[in-house]
GROMACS .gro file of C-alpha atoms in nm:
model
  384
    1MET     CA    1  -3.000  -0.654  -4.471
    2ARG     CA    2  -2.856  -0.347  -4.639
    3ASN     CA    3  -2.484  -0.280  -4.683
    4THR     CA    4  -2.402  -0.643  -4.607
    5LYS     CA    5  -2.184  -0.888  -4.792
    6LEU     CA    6  -2.180  -1.259  -4.716
    7LEU     CA    7  -1.868  -1.448  -4.822
    8ALA     CA    8  -1.807  -1.821  -4.797
    9GLY     CA    9  -1.485  -2.018  -4.781
   10SER     CA   10  -1.441  -2.362  -4.934
   11SER     CA   11  -1.475  -2.561  -4.611
   12HIS     CA   12  -1.855  -2.588  -4.585
   13PRO     CA   13  -2.044  -2.446  -4.886
   14GLU     CA   14  -2.365  -2.631  -4.791
   15LEU     CA   15  -2.388  -2.454  -4.455
   16ALA     CA   16  -2.307  -2.118  -4.615
   17SER     CA   17  -2.589  -2.173  -4.865
   18LEU     CA   18  -2.837  -2.252  -4.586
   19VAL     CA   19  -2.737  -1.940  -4.391
   20SER     CA   20  -2.766  -1.733  -4.708
   21LYS     CA   21  -3.121  -1.854  -4.774
   22ARG     CA   22  -3.232  -1.784  -4.418
   23LEU     CA   23  -3.088  -1.432  -4.429
   24GLY     CA   24  -3.210  -1.356  -4.779
   25VAL     CA   25  -2.859  -1.238  -4.864
   26PRO     CA   26  -2.678  -1.408  -5.155
   27VAL     CA   27  -2.327  -1.539  -5.114
   28ALA     CA   28  -2.098  -1.288  -5.284
   29GLU     CA   29  -1.902  -1.415  -5.579
   30CYS     CA   30  -1.536  -1.480  -5.518
   31THR     CA   31  -1.270  -1.708  -5.661
   32LEU     CA   32  -1.088  -1.949  -5.432
   33LYS     CA   33  -0.809  -2.143  -5.596
   34LYS     CA   34  -0.463  -2.289  -5.552
   35PHE     CA   35  -0.162  -2.226  -5.769
   36SER     CA   36   0.052  -2.511  -5.895
   37ASN     CA   37   0.280  -2.471  -5.592
   38ARG     CA   38  -0.025  -2.516  -5.360
   39GLU     CA   39  -0.040  -2.152  -5.253
   40THR     CA   40  -0.393  -2.025  -5.188
   41SER     CA   41  -0.539  -1.737  -5.386
   42VAL     CA   42  -0.858  -1.542  -5.310
   43GLU     CA   43  -1.025  -1.282  -5.531
   44ILE     CA   44  -1.350  -1.107  -5.434
   45HIS     CA   45  -1.554  -1.006  -5.740
   46VAL     CA   46  -1.787  -0.753  -5.574
   47SER     CA   47  -1.726  -0.420  -5.404
   48VAL     CA   48  -1.697  -0.447  -5.026
   49ARG     CA   49  -1.622  -0.079  -4.956
   50ASN     CA   50  -1.800   0.038  -4.638
   51GLU     CA   51  -1.987  -0.294  -4.621
   52ASP     CA   52  -2.058  -0.513  -4.318
   53ILE     CA   53  -1.881  -0.834  -4.421
   54PHE     CA   54  -1.947  -1.181  -4.281
   55ILE     CA   55  -1.714  -1.464  -4.385
   56ILE     CA   56  -1.837  -1.819  -4.317
   57GLN     CA   57  -1.553  -2.068  -4.283
   58SER     CA   58  -1.569  -2.375  -4.062
   59GLY     CA   59  -1.309  -2.641  -4.003
   60SER     CA   60  -1.301  -2.945  -4.230
   61GLU     CA   61  -1.074  -3.234  -4.320
   62ASN     CA   62  -0.840  -2.974  -4.477
   63MET     CA   63  -0.806  -2.776  -4.155
   64ASN     CA   64  -0.478  -2.599  -4.230
   65ASP     CA   65  -0.591  -2.486  -4.575
   66ASN     CA   66  -0.915  -2.356  -4.424
   67ILE     CA   67  -0.730  -2.136  -4.176
   68ILE     CA   68  -0.500  -1.982  -4.436
   69GLU     CA   69  -0.788  -1.932  -4.678
   70LEU     CA   70  -0.989  -1.752  -4.409
   71CYS     CA   71  -0.698  -1.524  -4.320
   72ILE     CA   72  -0.649  -1.435  -4.687
   73MET     CA   73  -1.022  -1.363  -4.729
   74ILE     CA   74  -1.016  -1.137  -4.422
   75GLN     CA   75  -0.711  -0.955  -4.555
   76ALA     CA   76  -0.869  -0.915  -4.900
   77ALA     CA   77  -1.183  -0.767  -4.743
   78ARG     CA   78  -0.973  -0.537  -4.524
   79ILE     CA   79  -0.770  -0.410  -4.819
   80GLY     CA   80  -1.098  -0.365  -5.008
   81SER     CA   81  -1.205  -0.111  -4.741
   82GLY     CA   82  -1.466  -0.324  -4.571
   83LYS     CA   83  -1.631  -0.139  -4.282
   84ARG     CA   84  -1.645  -0.435  -4.041
   85ILE     CA   85  -1.529  -0.792  -4.095
   86THR     CA   86  -1.683  -1.077  -3.896
   87ALA     CA   87  -1.546  -1.429  -3.919
   88VAL     CA   88  -1.815  -1.694  -3.866
   89LEU     CA   89  -1.648  -2.018  -3.759
   90PRO     CA   90  -1.910  -2.276  -3.654
   91TYR     CA   91  -1.624  -2.512  -3.565
   92PHE     CA   92  -1.312  -2.332  -3.445
   93PRO     CA   93  -0.997  -2.499  -3.583
   94TYR     CA   94  -0.746  -2.635  -3.331
   95CYS     CA   95  -0.990  -2.576  -3.046
   96LYS     CA   96  -0.873  -2.895  -2.873
   97GLN     CA   97  -0.521  -2.754  -2.842
   98SER     CA   98  -0.614  -2.486  -2.589
   99LYS     CA   99  -0.360  -2.566  -2.317
  100ARG     CA  100  -0.004  -2.683  -2.289
  101LYS     CA  101   0.084  -3.049  -2.252
  102GLY     CA  102   0.457  -3.068  -2.206
  103ARG     CA  103   0.660  -2.886  -2.469
  104THR     CA  104   0.368  -2.806  -2.695
  105SER     CA  105   0.210  -2.495  -2.839
  106ILE     CA  106  -0.122  -2.344  -2.737
  107THR     CA  107  -0.228  -2.362  -3.100
  108ALA     CA  108  -0.580  -2.229  -3.048
  109LYS     CA  109  -0.424  -1.907  -2.918
  110LEU     CA  110  -0.199  -1.894  -3.225
  111VAL     CA  111  -0.499  -1.924  -3.458
  112ALA     CA  112  -0.676  -1.645  -3.268
  113ASN     CA  113  -0.371  -1.423  -3.313
  114MET     CA  114  -0.357  -1.504  -3.685
  115LEU     CA  115  -0.716  -1.389  -3.732
  116ALA     CA  116  -0.646  -1.065  -3.547
  117VAL     CA  117  -0.336  -0.993  -3.755
  118ALA     CA  118  -0.531  -1.066  -4.075
  119GLY     CA  119  -0.771  -0.787  -3.978
  120VAL     CA  120  -1.085  -0.946  -3.834
  121ASP     CA  121  -1.309  -0.722  -3.621
  122HIS     CA  122  -1.545  -0.976  -3.468
  123ILE     CA  123  -1.574  -1.355  -3.438
  124ILE     CA  124  -1.884  -1.574  -3.416
  125THR     CA  125  -1.831  -1.938  -3.325
  126MET     CA  126  -2.019  -2.222  -3.160
  127ASP     CA  127  -1.947  -2.444  -2.859
  128LEU     CA  128  -1.579  -2.374  -2.808
  129HIS     CA  129  -1.406  -2.677  -2.662
  130ALA     CA  130  -1.313  -2.469  -2.357
  131SER     CA  131  -1.510  -2.154  -2.281
  132GLN     CA  132  -1.201  -1.978  -2.145
  133MET     CA  133  -1.067  -1.975  -2.501
  134GLN     CA  134  -1.263  -1.652  -2.547
  135GLY     CA  135  -0.978  -1.487  -2.358
  136PHE     CA  136  -0.738  -1.583  -2.639
  137PHE     CA  137  -0.888  -1.330  -2.877
  138GLN     CA  138  -0.796  -0.967  -2.923
  139ARG     CA  139  -1.137  -0.905  -3.080
  140PRO     CA  140  -1.495  -0.951  -2.950
  141VAL     CA  141  -1.618  -1.311  -2.961
  142ASP     CA  142  -1.972  -1.448  -2.955
  143ASN     CA  143  -1.963  -1.813  -2.851
  144LEU     CA  144  -2.303  -1.954  -2.947
  145TYR     CA  145  -2.445  -2.275  -2.800
  146ALA     CA  146  -2.605  -2.566  -2.981
  147GLU     CA  147  -2.778  -2.674  -2.660
  148PRO     CA  148  -3.117  -2.509  -2.735
  149VAL     CA  149  -3.132  -2.672  -3.080
  150ILE     CA  150  -3.028  -3.011  -2.941
  151ALA     CA  151  -3.280  -2.985  -2.658
  152ARG     CA  152  -3.556  -2.904  -2.907
  153TRP     CA  153  -3.455  -3.200  -3.124
  154ILE     CA  154  -3.470  -3.435  -2.826
  155THR     CA  155  -3.816  -3.318  -2.721
  156HIS     CA  156  -3.954  -3.338  -3.077
  157SER     CA  157  -3.779  -3.649  -3.211
  158VAL     CA  158  -3.715  -3.894  -2.926
  159PRO     CA  159  -4.017  -4.096  -2.810
  160ASN     CA  160  -4.055  -4.106  -2.433
  161TRP     CA  161  -3.761  -3.867  -2.393
  162GLN     CA  162  -3.886  -3.781  -2.043
  163ASN     CA  163  -3.752  -4.121  -1.936
  164GLY     CA  164  -3.401  -4.011  -2.022
  165VAL     CA  165  -3.072  -3.932  -1.852
  166ILE     CA  166  -2.805  -3.695  -1.985
  167VAL     CA  167  -2.466  -3.865  -1.951
  168SER     CA  168  -2.116  -3.719  -1.979
  169LYS     CA  169  -1.844  -3.955  -2.101
  170ASN     CA  170  -1.594  -3.795  -1.863
  171ALA     CA  171  -1.581  -3.563  -1.565
  172GLY     CA  172  -1.462  -3.273  -1.781
  173GLY     CA  173  -1.798  -3.253  -1.956
  174ALA     CA  174  -2.004  -3.239  -1.637
  175LYS     CA  175  -2.087  -2.869  -1.669
  176ARG     CA  176  -2.209  -2.911  -2.026
  177VAL     CA  177  -2.419  -3.213  -1.930
  178THR     CA  178  -2.582  -3.048  -1.630
  179SER     CA  179  -2.677  -2.747  -1.842
  180LEU     CA  180  -2.859  -2.967  -2.095
  181ALA     CA  181  -3.015  -3.173  -1.815
  182ASP     CA  182  -3.146  -2.856  -1.650
  183ALA     CA  183  -3.291  -2.735  -1.980
  184LEU     CA  184  -3.478  -3.064  -2.024
  185ARG     CA  185  -3.542  -3.116  -1.651
  186LEU     CA  186  -3.382  -3.459  -1.665
  187ASP     CA  187  -3.137  -3.637  -1.437
  188PHE     CA  188  -2.771  -3.645  -1.529
  189ALA     CA  189  -2.487  -3.891  -1.483
  190LEU     CA  190  -2.122  -3.918  -1.576
  191ILE     CA  191  -1.873  -4.186  -1.668
  192HIS     CA  192  -1.568  -4.208  -1.443
  193LYS     CA  193  -1.246  -4.365  -1.564
  194ASP     CA  194  -1.003  -4.466  -1.291
  195ARG     CA  195  -0.642  -4.536  -1.381
  196SER     CA  196  -0.488  -4.482  -1.041
  197ARG     CA  197  -0.606  -4.763  -0.813
  198LEU     CA  198  -0.429  -5.085  -0.906
  199GLY     CA  199  -0.551  -5.402  -0.738
  200PRO     CA  200  -0.440  -5.767  -0.748
  201GLN     CA  201  -0.319  -5.904  -1.082
  202GLY     CA  202  -0.284  -5.549  -1.211
  203HIS     CA  203  -0.659  -5.484  -1.223
  204ASN     CA  204  -0.792  -5.149  -1.116
  205ARG     CA  205  -1.029  -5.180  -0.825
  206PRO     CA  206  -1.366  -5.004  -0.807
  207TYR     CA  207  -1.460  -4.758  -0.540
  208SER     CA  208  -1.622  -4.917  -0.235
  209GLY     CA  209  -1.911  -4.672  -0.257
  210MET     CA  210  -2.025  -4.757  -0.611
  211PRO     CA  211  -2.384  -4.867  -0.670
  212LYS     CA  212  -2.471  -5.236  -0.679
  213SER     CA  213  -2.521  -5.410  -1.009
  214GLY     CA  214  -2.555  -5.759  -1.147
  215GLU     CA  215  -2.299  -5.947  -1.345
  216GLY     CA  216  -2.269  -5.917  -1.720
  217ASP     CA  217  -2.044  -5.923  -2.020
  218SER     CA  218  -1.840  -5.631  -2.134
  219THR     CA  219  -1.608  -5.537  -2.415
  220VAL     CA  220  -1.240  -5.472  -2.366
  221ARG     CA  221  -1.077  -5.237  -2.613
  222VAL     CA  222  -0.707  -5.172  -2.651
  223PHE     CA  223  -0.628  -4.805  -2.701
  224GLU     CA  224  -0.332  -4.605  -2.820
  225GLU     CA  225  -0.268  -4.250  -2.713
  226ASP     CA  226  -0.240  -3.986  -2.983
  227GLU     CA  227  -0.222  -3.608  -2.987
  228ASP     CA  228  -0.601  -3.576  -2.963
  229GLY     CA  229  -0.646  -3.810  -2.671
  230VAL     CA  230  -0.731  -4.179  -2.679
  231GLU     CA  231  -0.771  -4.354  -3.010
  232GLU     CA  232  -0.903  -4.704  -3.054
  233SER     CA  233  -0.658  -4.934  -3.226
  234GLU     CA  234  -0.785  -5.287  -3.169
  235ASP     CA  235  -1.104  -5.451  -3.045
  236LEU     CA  236  -1.093  -5.745  -2.810
  237THR     CA  237  -1.406  -5.908  -2.674
  238ALA     CA  238  -1.393  -6.073  -2.335
  239SER     CA  239  -1.635  -6.183  -2.070
  240ILE     CA  240  -1.575  -5.985  -1.755
  241SER     CA  241  -1.761  -6.058  -1.437
  242SER     CA  242  -1.854  -5.774  -1.208
  243LEU     CA  243  -1.562  -5.691  -0.984
  244THR     CA  244  -1.617  -5.695  -0.611
  245GLU     CA  245  -1.458  -5.522  -0.320
  246THR     CA  246  -1.495  -5.578   0.051
  247GLY     CA  247  -1.651  -5.280   0.226
  248VAL     CA  248  -1.547  -5.138   0.561
  249ASN     CA  249  -1.798  -5.363   0.742
  250GLY     CA  250  -1.690  -5.676   0.560
  251ASP     CA  251  -1.986  -5.678   0.319
  252ILE     CA  252  -1.933  -5.749  -0.048
  253LEU     CA  253  -2.031  -5.468  -0.284
  254ASN     CA  254  -2.100  -5.552  -0.648
  255ALA     CA  255  -2.003  -5.276  -0.890
  256ALA     CA  256  -2.090  -5.235  -1.258
  257VAL     CA  257  -1.739  -5.206  -1.396
  258SER     CA  258  -1.587  -5.227  -1.741
  259VAL     CA  259  -1.214  -5.274  -1.784
  260VAL     CA  260  -1.030  -5.090  -2.061
  261ALA     CA  261  -0.675  -5.184  -2.152
  262ASP     CA  262  -0.444  -4.911  -2.276
  263LYS     CA  263  -0.070  -4.874  -2.314
  264ASP     CA  264  -0.030  -4.776  -1.949
  265GLY     CA  265  -0.217  -5.076  -1.812
  266GLU     CA  266  -0.583  -5.126  -1.734
  267SER     CA  267  -0.850  -4.881  -1.625
  268THR     CA  268  -1.193  -4.925  -1.476
  269ILE     CA  269  -1.494  -4.743  -1.615
  270THR     CA  270  -1.784  -4.683  -1.381
  271LEU     CA  271  -2.105  -4.484  -1.398
  272VAL     CA  272  -2.190  -4.220  -1.140
  273GLY     CA  273  -2.568  -4.213  -1.164
  274ASP     CA  274  -2.851  -4.445  -1.269
  275VAL     CA  275  -2.958  -4.527  -1.625
  276ARG     CA  276  -3.126  -4.864  -1.570
  277GLY     CA  277  -3.430  -4.893  -1.796
  278LYS     CA  278  -3.380  -4.537  -1.924
  279ILE     CA  279  -3.269  -4.366  -2.244
  280ALA     CA  280  -2.909  -4.249  -2.210
  281PHE     CA  281  -2.808  -3.936  -2.401
  282LEU     CA  282  -2.428  -3.961  -2.410
  283THR     CA  283  -2.324  -3.602  -2.475
  284ASP     CA  284  -2.008  -3.409  -2.559
  285ASP     CA  285  -1.906  -3.110  -2.769
  286ILE     CA  286  -1.689  -3.300  -3.020
  287ILE     CA  287  -1.694  -3.655  -3.148
  288ASP     CA  288  -1.379  -3.744  -3.337
  289ASN     CA  289  -1.205  -4.066  -3.237
  290VAL     CA  290  -1.502  -4.268  -3.120
  291GLY     CA  291  -1.326  -4.524  -2.900
  292THR     CA  292  -1.419  -4.364  -2.568
  293PHE     CA  293  -1.778  -4.309  -2.683
  294LEU     CA  294  -1.817  -4.674  -2.783
  295ASP     CA  295  -1.667  -4.796  -2.460
  296ALA     CA  296  -1.902  -4.574  -2.262
  297ALA     CA  297  -2.201  -4.690  -2.470
  298ASP     CA  298  -2.110  -5.055  -2.412
  299HIS     CA  299  -2.082  -4.991  -2.041
  300LEU     CA  300  -2.419  -4.815  -2.025
  301MET     CA  301  -2.598  -5.092  -2.216
  302LYS     CA  302  -2.425  -5.409  -2.098
  303LYS     CA  303  -2.336  -5.321  -1.741
  304CYS     CA  304  -2.579  -5.050  -1.636
  305GLY     CA  305  -2.898  -5.165  -1.807
  306ALA     CA  306  -2.975  -4.861  -2.022
  307ASP     CA  307  -3.266  -4.901  -2.262
  308LYS     CA  308  -3.104  -4.710  -2.551
  309VAL     CA  309  -2.796  -4.496  -2.602
  310TYR     CA  310  -2.798  -4.184  -2.817
  311ILE     CA  311  -2.456  -4.028  -2.880
  312ILE     CA  312  -2.500  -3.651  -2.919
  313ALA     CA  313  -2.228  -3.401  -3.008
  314THR     CA  314  -2.219  -3.051  -3.153
  315HIS     CA  315  -1.923  -3.106  -3.384
  316GLY     CA  316  -1.919  -3.432  -3.579
  317VAL     CA  317  -1.555  -3.449  -3.684
  318LEU     CA  318  -1.565  -3.831  -3.717
  319SER     CA  319  -1.212  -3.888  -3.841
  320GLY     CA  320  -1.099  -4.201  -4.020
  321ASN     CA  321  -1.337  -4.496  -3.998
  322ALA     CA  322  -1.537  -4.356  -3.707
  323ILE     CA  323  -1.867  -4.400  -3.893
  324GLU     CA  324  -1.797  -4.768  -3.956
  325LYS     CA  325  -1.715  -4.823  -3.588
  326ILE     CA  326  -2.040  -4.656  -3.482
  327GLU     CA  327  -2.236  -4.873  -3.726
  328ALA     CA  328  -2.069  -5.189  -3.595
  329CYS     CA  329  -2.146  -5.109  -3.231
  330ASP     CA  330  -2.477  -5.262  -3.122
  331SER     CA  331  -2.483  -5.047  -2.809
  332VAL     CA  332  -2.530  -4.723  -3.005
  333TYR     CA  333  -2.886  -4.658  -3.119
  334LYS     CA  334  -2.834  -4.321  -3.292
  335LEU     CA  335  -2.551  -4.076  -3.351
  336VAL     CA  336  -2.671  -3.714  -3.350
  337VAL     CA  337  -2.451  -3.421  -3.455
  338THR     CA  338  -2.507  -3.072  -3.593
  339ASN     CA  339  -2.384  -2.951  -3.931
  340THR     CA  340  -2.112  -2.722  -3.794
  341PHE     CA  341  -1.852  -2.958  -3.942
  342PRO     CA  342  -1.892  -3.090  -4.298
  343ILE     CA  343  -1.943  -3.465  -4.325
  344PRO     CA  344  -1.870  -3.604  -4.674
  345LYS     CA  345  -2.165  -3.764  -4.851
  346GLU     CA  346  -1.984  -4.096  -4.883
  347LYS     CA  347  -1.959  -4.113  -4.504
  348MET     CA  348  -2.323  -4.023  -4.456
  349ASP     CA  349  -2.427  -4.293  -4.702
  350LYS     CA  350  -2.247  -4.555  -4.492
  351SER     CA  351  -2.447  -4.482  -4.179
  352SER     CA  352  -2.803  -4.571  -4.087
  353LYS     CA  353  -2.758  -4.426  -3.738
  354LEU     CA  354  -2.636  -4.076  -3.827
  355ILE     CA  355  -2.873  -3.782  -3.773
  356ILE     CA  356  -2.764  -3.427  -3.857
  357ILE     CA  357  -2.932  -3.127  -3.694
  358ASP     CA  358  -2.930  -2.804  -3.892
  359ILE     CA  359  -2.798  -2.504  -3.695
  360SER     CA  360  -2.796  -2.259  -3.986
  361ASN     CA  361  -3.092  -2.072  -3.837
  362THR     CA  362  -2.898  -1.996  -3.518
  363LEU     CA  363  -2.599  -1.871  -3.717
  364ALA     CA  364  -2.820  -1.663  -3.946
  365GLU     CA  365  -2.996  -1.503  -3.651
  366ALA     CA  366  -2.661  -1.425  -3.486
  367ILE     CA  367  -2.545  -1.258  -3.808
  368ARG     CA  368  -2.867  -1.058  -3.837
  369ARG     CA  369  -2.849  -0.941  -3.476
  370THR     CA  370  -2.482  -0.851  -3.509
  371HIS     CA  371  -2.550  -0.646  -3.822
  372ASN     CA  372  -2.840  -0.462  -3.656
  373GLY     CA  373  -2.652  -0.402  -3.331
  374GLU     CA  374  -2.889  -0.622  -3.129
  375SER     CA  375  -2.802  -0.850  -2.839
  376VAL     CA  376  -2.726  -1.214  -2.922
  377SER     CA  377  -2.771  -1.336  -2.563
  378TYR     CA  378  -3.126  -1.443  -2.652
  379LEU     CA  379  -2.975  -1.721  -2.864
  380PHE     CA  380  -2.799  -1.872  -2.562
  381ASN     CA  381  -3.128  -2.008  -2.429
  382HIS     CA  382  -3.363  -2.020  -2.727
  383ALA     CA  383  -3.354  -2.229  -3.044
  384GLU     CA  384  -3.405  -2.040  -3.367
   0.00000   0.00000   0.00000
């Protein structure tokens, strides 16, 4: 690739190195440092004049520093007379804050504006939390998908994967789940959490039309709400019999129900679909606070009779002691994520269930096609 410079921020040097090897383009030398007052400094040590510049910077545990560092790198390349500057963000920072909740900021929009002001010409990212976020940007955006790579991993690495079901942990992920299910030609299901229908003794009551299931034990977890959603704060184990409800004709319908206690009361978790005796691929775009994943996995195994549960996500943020919680949960067979988000080695060493899929080839091919003026739509349906 002629007239191309590849720069890398400090967030994910391993991924930048993999992309560099696949492209055959070395990572340009630059100095990234902080002054004693914690200000960030960037100095590029090669000429970027009239060059096609690609800057790889994902999110990491130091999210705010990563954003500022990327903006400074873009500005340095712009002042250095770069011809075109493309920011490659495998994980887009603040992507979960893409809509207002009360008196809050749409922070994802703010980050998009910051990149535009810094001087970026083009953005390449992967699996935005909400696809409509592409409208936040004042510059062209290519939102790549990890689905082809994940689908290929399933078909090559999971024995008897044809006996599987793609499961969404909430209704919001239904579109993502059905797309993967269509690609693999598998059935899909989703977990439904009902907070609205309070029954006797404060228990939520299941829908009268839910499928029949036998009795079993379940796990009750107490959750606390934080800015990212629901975060697990305490584990409580209890034996919960299947709840029943009288149907319109007076018959008793048994429902596979798990009860989750949170600060607002109790909620029922039910499965829309059938996973009995099958491999459940519990799928989402981001796994961060794992409480809802673990609760869904327990429900699939203990109440719905799933054979195994794989948790699959594009971005493995895994904050705090998420890895330890996954390891301690018997209902989770494997945790599968891509390497869009850096996972520290000490965390990886703690897990026997963690599998990381390399997506550097997809990013490298997107960079190559962008540089050559080729279409990247091929990557939406094919794994590279």
